[in-house]
Short mmCIF file of C-alpha atoms in Angstrom, two decimals:
data_model
loop_
_atom_site.label_atom_id
_atom_site.label_comp_id
_atom_site.label_asym_id
_atom_site.label_seq_id
_atom_site.Cartn_x
_atom_site.Cartn_y
_atom_site.Cartn_z
CA MET A 1 83.41 4.88 -32.52
CA SER A 2 80.06 4.42 -34.35
CA THR A 3 76.58 5.81 -33.40
CA THR A 4 73.47 3.82 -34.46
CA THR A 5 70.69 6.30 -35.39
CA SER A 6 66.91 4.30 -35.25
CA HIS A 7 64.29 5.53 -37.89
CA THR A 8 60.75 5.90 -37.18
CA PRO A 9 58.75 4.54 -40.16
CA GLU A 10 57.23 7.97 -40.32
CA SER A 11 60.93 9.35 -40.96
CA GLU A 12 61.23 7.04 -43.50
CA SER A 13 58.53 8.07 -45.48
CA GLU A 14 58.78 10.54 -48.17
CA GLY A 15 58.16 14.49 -46.87
CA PRO A 16 56.54 15.65 -43.90
CA VAL A 17 53.15 14.24 -42.96
CA GLU A 18 50.93 16.57 -42.05
CA THR A 19 47.90 15.10 -39.29
CA ALA A 20 44.59 17.01 -38.82
CA PRO A 21 43.34 17.99 -35.39
CA ARG A 22 41.11 15.16 -34.34
CA PRO A 23 37.71 16.45 -33.42
CA GLY A 24 36.29 15.75 -29.89
CA ARG A 25 34.24 12.57 -29.87
CA LEU A 26 30.63 13.97 -29.22
CA ILE A 27 27.31 11.76 -28.00
CA HIS A 28 24.13 13.02 -30.76
CA ASN A 29 21.11 12.66 -29.43
CA GLU A 30 17.51 13.64 -30.69
CA ALA A 31 16.63 15.62 -27.92
CA THR A 32 19.75 17.12 -26.70
CA THR A 33 22.40 18.98 -28.14
CA GLU A 34 26.42 17.55 -28.62
CA ILE A 35 28.30 16.73 -25.45
CA PRO A 36 31.82 16.11 -25.56
CA VAL A 37 32.31 12.76 -24.27
CA HIS A 38 35.08 13.94 -21.51
CA LEU A 39 32.76 16.44 -20.16
CA LEU A 40 30.52 13.12 -18.61
CA PHE A 41 34.09 11.81 -16.85
CA ARG A 42 35.50 14.67 -15.89
CA ASP A 43 36.57 14.59 -12.38
CA ASP A 44 35.05 16.64 -9.50
CA PRO A 45 37.65 18.18 -7.24
CA ASP A 46 35.13 18.86 -4.72
CA PRO A 47 32.21 17.03 -5.09
CA VAL A 48 29.17 17.44 -2.81
CA SER A 49 27.54 14.22 -1.31
CA VAL A 50 23.55 15.37 -1.10
CA PRO A 51 21.58 12.55 0.26
CA LEU A 52 18.62 11.57 -2.00
CA LYS A 53 16.35 8.98 -2.47
CA PRO A 54 15.91 8.89 -6.06
CA ALA A 55 12.34 8.87 -7.37
CA VAL A 56 12.51 7.50 -11.23
CA VAL A 57 10.31 9.36 -13.44
CA ALA A 58 9.59 7.59 -16.78
CA ARG A 59 11.08 8.96 -20.19
CA ARG A 60 8.82 10.36 -23.05
CA GLN A 61 8.16 7.90 -25.60
CA GLY A 62 10.43 8.90 -28.59
CA THR A 63 12.34 11.03 -27.62
CA GLY A 64 15.47 9.45 -26.27
CA GLU A 65 15.32 11.29 -23.00
CA GLN A 66 16.73 9.34 -20.20
CA PRO A 67 15.16 8.72 -16.92
CA ARG A 68 15.22 12.08 -14.64
CA LEU A 69 15.41 11.74 -10.93
CA ARG A 70 13.55 14.18 -8.39
CA ARG A 71 13.36 14.44 -4.79
CA PRO A 72 10.40 13.05 -3.21
CA LEU A 73 7.88 15.01 -1.48
CA PRO A 74 8.57 14.74 2.42
CA VAL A 75 5.47 12.59 4.04
CA LYS A 76 4.04 13.96 7.03
CA ALA A 77 3.07 12.21 9.87
CA ARG A 78 -0.10 11.41 11.15
CA PRO A 79 -1.02 13.89 14.50
CA ALA A 80 -1.61 11.82 17.63
CA PRO A 81 -4.79 13.14 19.04
CA GLN A 82 -4.02 14.36 22.85
CA VAL A 83 -5.88 15.74 25.77
CA ASP A 84 -5.27 18.21 28.54
CA PRO A 85 -2.36 16.33 30.07
CA ASP A 86 -3.59 17.28 33.37
CA LEU A 87 -6.41 15.94 33.28
CA VAL A 88 -6.15 12.37 34.92
CA GLU A 89 -8.18 10.38 37.20
CA ARG A 90 -7.98 10.54 40.93
CA PRO A 91 -10.00 9.34 43.52
CA ALA A 92 -12.49 11.66 44.93
CA PRO A 93 -12.85 12.88 48.70
CA VAL A 94 -15.57 10.86 49.84
CA LEU A 95 -17.14 9.41 53.14
CA PRO A 96 -18.61 6.42 54.19
CA GLY A 97 -22.38 6.12 53.86
CA VAL A 98 -22.43 6.03 57.83
CA ALA A 99 -21.58 9.62 58.06
CA GLY A 100 -24.05 10.80 56.36
CA VAL A 101 -26.57 9.07 58.01
CA LEU A 102 -25.25 10.22 61.56
CA ALA A 103 -25.33 14.07 60.23
CA GLY A 104 -29.24 13.67 58.57
CA THR A 105 -30.33 12.54 61.75
CA GLY A 106 -28.23 15.23 63.84
CA GLY A 107 -30.42 17.42 62.05
CA MET A 108 -33.86 16.04 62.32
CA ALA A 109 -32.95 15.59 66.19
CA ALA A 110 -32.20 19.65 66.10
CA GLY A 111 -35.07 20.92 64.21
CA LEU A 112 -37.02 18.70 66.86
CA ALA A 113 -35.42 20.66 69.93
CA THR A 114 -35.87 23.88 68.38
CA SER A 115 -39.51 23.22 67.79
CA TRP A 116 -40.03 22.08 71.56
CA TRP A 117 -37.64 25.30 72.48
CA ALA A 118 -39.95 27.36 70.53
CA GLY A 119 -43.28 25.78 71.88
CA VAL A 120 -44.53 24.88 68.89
CA LEU A 121 -44.16 21.19 68.79
CA PRO A 122 -47.90 19.08 69.66
CA ARG A 123 -48.39 18.00 73.07
CA LEU A 124 -48.55 14.59 72.03
CA ALA A 125 -45.21 14.39 70.26
CA VAL A 126 -43.52 16.01 73.74
CA GLN A 127 -45.29 13.28 75.55
CA ALA A 128 -44.18 10.74 73.25
CA LEU A 129 -40.71 11.58 73.08
CA GLY A 130 -40.62 12.32 76.81
CA LEU A 131 -39.87 15.68 76.88
CA PRO A 132 -40.32 17.79 79.77
CA ALA A 133 -43.47 20.12 79.45
CA TYR A 134 -42.43 23.62 78.10
CA ALA A 135 -43.86 26.80 77.44
CA GLY A 136 -42.03 27.94 74.62
CA ALA A 137 -39.96 30.93 73.72
CA GLY A 138 -41.75 31.44 71.07
CA LEU A 139 -40.58 31.94 67.35
CA GLY A 140 -37.81 34.77 67.44
CA PRO A 141 -34.35 35.22 65.51
CA ALA A 142 -32.71 32.64 67.50
CA GLN A 143 -35.44 29.57 66.60
CA TRP A 144 -35.19 30.62 62.61
CA ALA A 145 -31.47 30.44 62.78
CA ALA A 146 -31.35 27.14 64.57
CA TYR A 147 -34.08 25.77 62.08
CA ALA A 148 -31.80 26.99 59.49
CA GLY A 149 -28.64 25.11 60.67
CA ALA A 150 -30.65 22.04 61.80
CA GLY A 151 -32.23 21.74 58.18
CA ALA A 152 -29.04 22.36 56.41
CA LEU A 153 -27.28 19.38 58.55
CA GLY A 154 -30.18 17.16 57.28
CA VAL A 155 -30.06 17.88 53.84
CA ALA A 156 -26.26 17.50 53.70
CA GLY A 157 -26.67 14.50 55.33
CA PHE A 158 -29.42 12.77 53.74
CA GLY A 159 -28.92 14.51 50.28
CA GLY A 160 -25.16 13.38 50.08
CA LEU A 161 -26.01 9.62 50.35
CA SER A 162 -25.42 7.49 47.45
CA ARG A 163 -24.99 4.00 46.35
CA GLY A 164 -21.76 2.75 44.73
CA ARG A 165 -22.40 -0.16 42.81
CA THR A 166 -19.40 -2.83 41.06
CA GLY A 167 -18.71 -1.55 37.42
CA ARG A 168 -20.03 2.02 37.60
CA ALA A 169 -18.04 5.06 38.24
CA TRP A 170 -18.74 8.48 39.38
CA VAL A 171 -16.64 11.49 37.84
CA LEU A 172 -17.58 14.57 40.32
CA GLY A 173 -17.26 18.22 39.11
CA LEU A 174 -17.80 21.28 40.75
CA PHE A 175 -18.23 25.01 38.34
CA GLY A 176 -17.00 23.12 35.92
CA ARG A 177 -13.70 21.92 37.37
CA TYR A 178 -13.24 18.20 37.83
CA ARG A 179 -12.87 17.18 41.57
CA GLY A 180 -12.46 13.37 40.99
CA THR A 181 -13.91 10.02 40.38
CA VAL A 182 -15.72 7.50 42.71
CA ARG A 183 -15.10 3.48 42.07
CA ARG A 184 -15.92 2.92 45.90
CA THR A 185 -19.19 0.69 46.47
CA GLY A 186 -21.42 0.13 49.48
CA LEU A 187 -23.29 3.30 50.53
CA LEU A 188 -20.99 6.38 50.42
CA TRP A 189 -21.44 10.20 51.16
CA VAL A 190 -20.51 12.46 48.74
CA ASN A 191 -20.72 16.38 48.87
CA PRO A 192 -24.12 17.21 47.43
CA LEU A 193 -23.12 20.24 45.66
CA LEU A 194 -20.76 18.11 43.66
CA LEU A 195 -22.35 16.96 40.05
CA ARG A 196 -22.11 13.35 39.22
CA ARG A 197 -21.92 11.85 36.06
CA ARG A 198 -21.79 7.98 35.55
CA VAL A 199 -19.67 6.22 33.87
CA ASP A 200 -19.85 2.56 33.20
CA VAL A 201 -16.25 1.15 33.91
CA ARG A 202 -16.97 -2.46 32.77
CA LEU A 203 -15.59 -4.65 29.83
CA ARG A 204 -18.09 -3.82 27.26
CA HIS A 205 -18.26 -5.45 23.60
CA TRP A 206 -20.20 -3.68 20.81
CA ARG A 207 -21.58 -4.67 17.38
CA SER A 208 -21.44 -2.56 14.90
CA GLU A 209 -24.21 -1.64 12.01
CA PRO A 210 -22.99 -2.77 8.30
CA MET A 211 -19.56 0.06 7.65
CA PRO A 212 -18.46 0.46 4.29
CA ALA A 213 -14.92 -1.33 4.00
CA ALA A 214 -13.07 -2.85 0.99
CA ASP A 215 -11.53 -5.65 0.12
CA GLY A 216 -8.00 -6.76 -0.80
CA ASN A 217 -8.79 -5.82 -4.28
CA GLY A 218 -10.42 -2.84 -3.68
CA VAL A 219 -14.27 -3.99 -4.15
CA ALA A 220 -16.73 -2.02 -2.18
CA VAL A 221 -17.99 -4.27 0.99
CA ARG A 222 -20.04 -3.94 4.04
CA ALA A 223 -18.40 -5.08 7.34
CA VAL A 224 -19.71 -5.80 10.96
CA VAL A 225 -17.19 -5.63 13.75
CA LEU A 226 -17.30 -6.24 17.32
CA VAL A 227 -15.42 -4.16 19.21
CA VAL A 228 -14.41 -5.60 22.84
CA TRP A 229 -13.29 -2.22 25.25
CA ARG A 230 -13.55 -0.46 28.19
CA VAL A 231 -13.18 2.97 29.98
CA ARG A 232 -9.44 2.99 31.66
CA ASP A 233 -9.71 6.73 32.36
CA THR A 234 -13.05 7.91 33.28
CA ALA A 235 -11.64 11.56 33.50
CA ARG A 236 -10.25 11.72 30.32
CA ALA A 237 -13.02 9.64 28.55
CA THR A 238 -15.95 11.84 30.22
CA LEU A 239 -14.11 15.36 30.03
CA GLY A 240 -11.52 15.13 27.25
CA VAL A 241 -14.20 14.03 24.46
CA GLU A 242 -17.46 14.87 23.98
CA GLU A 243 -19.15 11.59 23.25
CA HIS A 244 -16.52 8.64 23.78
CA GLU A 245 -18.92 5.89 22.37
CA THR A 246 -19.40 8.15 19.08
CA TYR A 247 -15.87 8.82 19.19
CA LEU A 248 -15.01 5.01 19.37
CA ARG A 249 -17.89 4.10 16.74
CA GLU A 250 -15.72 6.87 14.02
CA CYS A 251 -12.24 5.42 14.94
CA VAL A 252 -13.68 1.89 13.80
CA GLU A 253 -15.08 3.38 10.50
CA ALA A 254 -12.16 5.51 9.99
CA ALA A 255 -9.77 2.08 10.54
CA LEU A 256 -11.94 0.09 8.33
CA ALA A 257 -11.39 2.28 5.38
CA ARG A 258 -7.48 1.64 5.58
CA VAL A 259 -7.55 -1.83 6.02
CA PRO A 260 -8.68 -4.13 3.69
CA VAL A 261 -11.00 -7.11 4.70
CA GLU A 262 -11.32 -10.48 3.42
CA LEU A 263 -14.73 -12.14 2.48
CA PRO A 264 -15.33 -15.11 4.10
CA GLY A 265 -13.57 -18.29 3.25
CA GLY A 266 -10.74 -16.38 2.36
CA THR A 267 -7.15 -17.09 4.34
CA ARG A 268 -7.19 -17.78 7.75
CA GLY A 269 -3.53 -15.17 8.18
CA ALA A 270 -5.37 -12.52 6.14
CA VAL A 271 -8.33 -12.39 8.46
CA GLU A 272 -6.11 -12.91 11.37
CA SER A 273 -3.72 -9.86 9.68
CA ALA A 274 -6.60 -7.43 9.57
CA GLY A 275 -8.21 -8.12 12.73
CA ASP A 276 -4.66 -7.26 14.25
CA ALA A 277 -4.42 -4.02 11.78
CA LEU A 278 -7.71 -3.14 13.04
CA THR A 279 -7.16 -3.43 16.94
CA ARG A 280 -3.73 -1.89 16.17
CA LEU A 281 -5.36 1.05 14.69
CA VAL A 282 -8.05 1.72 16.80
CA ALA A 283 -6.57 1.15 20.06
CA ALA A 284 -3.18 3.69 19.18
CA ASP A 285 -6.80 6.47 18.24
CA ALA A 286 -8.68 5.73 21.23
CA ALA A 287 -6.07 5.11 24.05
CA PRO A 288 -5.50 9.49 24.78
CA VAL A 289 -9.38 9.60 25.54
CA GLY A 290 -9.25 6.54 27.96
CA LEU A 291 -10.22 4.17 26.36
CA GLU A 292 -8.85 0.43 26.46
CA VAL A 293 -9.68 -1.54 23.15
CA PHE A 294 -8.91 -5.12 23.61
CA SER A 295 -9.98 -6.33 20.18
CA VAL A 296 -11.74 -5.06 16.77
CA ARG A 297 -12.94 -8.17 14.68
CA PRO A 298 -15.32 -8.50 11.88
CA VAL A 299 -18.13 -10.69 12.20
CA ARG A 300 -19.35 -10.52 9.12
CA VAL A 301 -18.32 -9.21 5.69
CA GLU A 302 -20.49 -8.70 2.56
CA TYR A 303 -20.23 -7.48 -0.97
CA ALA A 304 -22.06 -3.38 -1.12
CA PRO A 305 -25.33 -3.40 -2.71
CA GLU A 306 -23.99 -2.23 -5.92
CA VAL A 307 -21.49 -4.83 -6.71
CA ALA A 308 -22.85 -7.81 -5.10
CA ALA A 309 -24.71 -9.19 -8.11
CA ALA A 310 -21.75 -8.90 -10.08
CA MET A 311 -19.67 -10.35 -7.88
CA HIS A 312 -21.78 -12.84 -7.47
CA ARG A 313 -21.66 -13.84 -10.67
CA ARG A 314 -17.79 -13.52 -10.80
CA ARG A 315 -17.94 -16.40 -7.74
CA ILE A 316 -19.94 -18.89 -9.71
CA ALA A 317 -18.00 -18.87 -12.57
CA ALA A 318 -15.00 -18.92 -10.90
CA LEU A 319 -16.34 -22.31 -9.23
CA ASP A 320 -17.40 -23.44 -12.35
CA ALA A 321 -14.17 -23.02 -14.02
CA ARG A 322 -12.84 -24.37 -11.02
CA GLN A 323 -14.59 -28.04 -11.25
CA ARG A 324 -14.31 -27.69 -15.07
CA ALA A 325 -10.30 -27.65 -14.92
CA THR A 326 -11.21 -30.04 -12.19
CA MET A 327 -13.10 -32.80 -14.24
CA LEU A 328 -10.95 -32.58 -16.99
CA THR A 329 -8.10 -33.54 -15.33
CA SER A 330 -9.56 -36.30 -13.76
CA VAL A 331 -10.69 -37.45 -17.74
CA VAL A 332 -7.39 -37.17 -18.73
CA ASP A 333 -5.91 -39.08 -16.05
CA SER A 334 -8.18 -41.79 -16.58
CA VAL A 335 -7.98 -41.74 -20.37
CA GLU A 336 -4.32 -42.27 -19.91
CA ASP A 337 -4.36 -44.89 -17.54
CA THR A 338 -6.89 -46.50 -19.70
CA VAL A 339 -4.58 -46.70 -22.59
CA THR A 340 -1.57 -47.29 -21.45
CA ARG A 341 -3.14 -50.73 -19.56
CA LEU A 342 -4.17 -52.00 -22.82
CA THR A 343 -1.33 -51.27 -24.39
CA MET A 344 1.43 -52.66 -21.48
CA ARG A 345 -0.60 -56.06 -21.07
CA GLY A 346 -1.02 -56.66 -24.83
CA LEU A 347 -5.01 -56.48 -25.21
CA VAL A 348 -4.50 -54.47 -28.27
CA GLU A 349 -2.15 -53.17 -31.08
CA LEU A 350 -2.56 -49.77 -31.86
CA ASP A 351 -0.36 -47.41 -34.47
CA ASP A 352 -0.61 -43.62 -33.81
CA TYR A 353 -3.70 -42.97 -36.02
CA GLU A 354 -5.98 -45.58 -33.72
CA ARG A 355 -4.32 -44.26 -30.39
CA LYS A 356 -6.01 -41.02 -31.02
CA VAL A 357 -9.48 -42.40 -32.13
CA LEU A 358 -9.09 -44.18 -28.92
CA VAL A 359 -8.11 -41.56 -26.71
CA ARG A 360 -10.89 -39.28 -28.49
CA ASP A 361 -13.46 -41.69 -27.81
CA LEU A 362 -12.55 -42.32 -24.23
CA THR A 363 -12.26 -38.63 -23.80
CA VAL A 364 -16.33 -38.08 -24.78
CA ALA A 365 -17.14 -41.33 -22.95
CA PHE A 366 -15.88 -40.08 -20.05
CA CYS A 367 -17.10 -36.46 -20.02
CA SER A 368 -20.28 -37.59 -20.75
CA GLY A 369 -20.52 -39.82 -17.53
CA ARG A 370 -18.72 -37.03 -15.65
CA THR A 371 -21.50 -34.70 -16.76
CA GLU A 372 -24.45 -36.99 -16.22
CA THR A 373 -23.84 -38.06 -12.81
CA ALA A 374 -22.49 -34.36 -11.73
CA PRO A 375 -25.20 -32.56 -9.20
#
């Protein structure tokens, strides 16, 4: 039996070949030390996933440093305005005006009867009222107590009479405590000891004075806005904020600082979106204090005085450049049409030089004519 032995090329070479140890592959960088390649692709047996939203920091020029990642700063939500949750509008206890009239009349009648009882009522008044003649018991403690009760009844009856109007409401309070709101109309009787604050609950519109704002490019402008609103909760509008009209004005001014306002002549979509954004912001800030905002629309927008002259010159230059571009396009089209017609109809035969001369002369002639006829 014969055996075959395989020889490799290394076994056929003369003498043993010593191989030097291979150095690890390294990455050399101008700003970093030597990093072995195998460390970059090392398998992590227990990776820990950390949810990050990377924010790239620009690399430094000339260092070869790779972009670094950093954790973005948390964005704090803007706190919403809040008032006392127990402060909610509720109807106040009131009586029809007839009750006050009857109480006041009863107080007057009780006073006359006390005067007759005391004998201080004049004889002519006694005869006019048809009362029997009575010498009178004089003014004693009982008569004075009767006078006090009759006066209190009359004052309470006539003093509590009020007239409710459509679109107006009363916010009632007693010793600093909210007692209710009166929205009823007609003759009413309200406790005269209650403090009354009249509130206008009609649909109201307010045209502001020019307020500072900015357009889409950050240029300072002055905007006049029209705000349509009404008081929805009288308790919160009166007691939850110091001055609800001043508060609404400041909310509008704050919204104008956040929403870009376009000048007249801009795109309709931009103007509508600006109005919708203003309405949304102001309504969200005014709702907690009992105000209902229906719309906030810019009615007049103009540049601020400090930039008005420069922006006016810029707009004039832009309009002039646009007009010149339009005129040049029209002239080029006219020259092209003229040369094409002359050539296709065989009226002239032009080489390249003559064509260039003709185009130049026609262009100068058309531009001169357009300039003279331009307003």
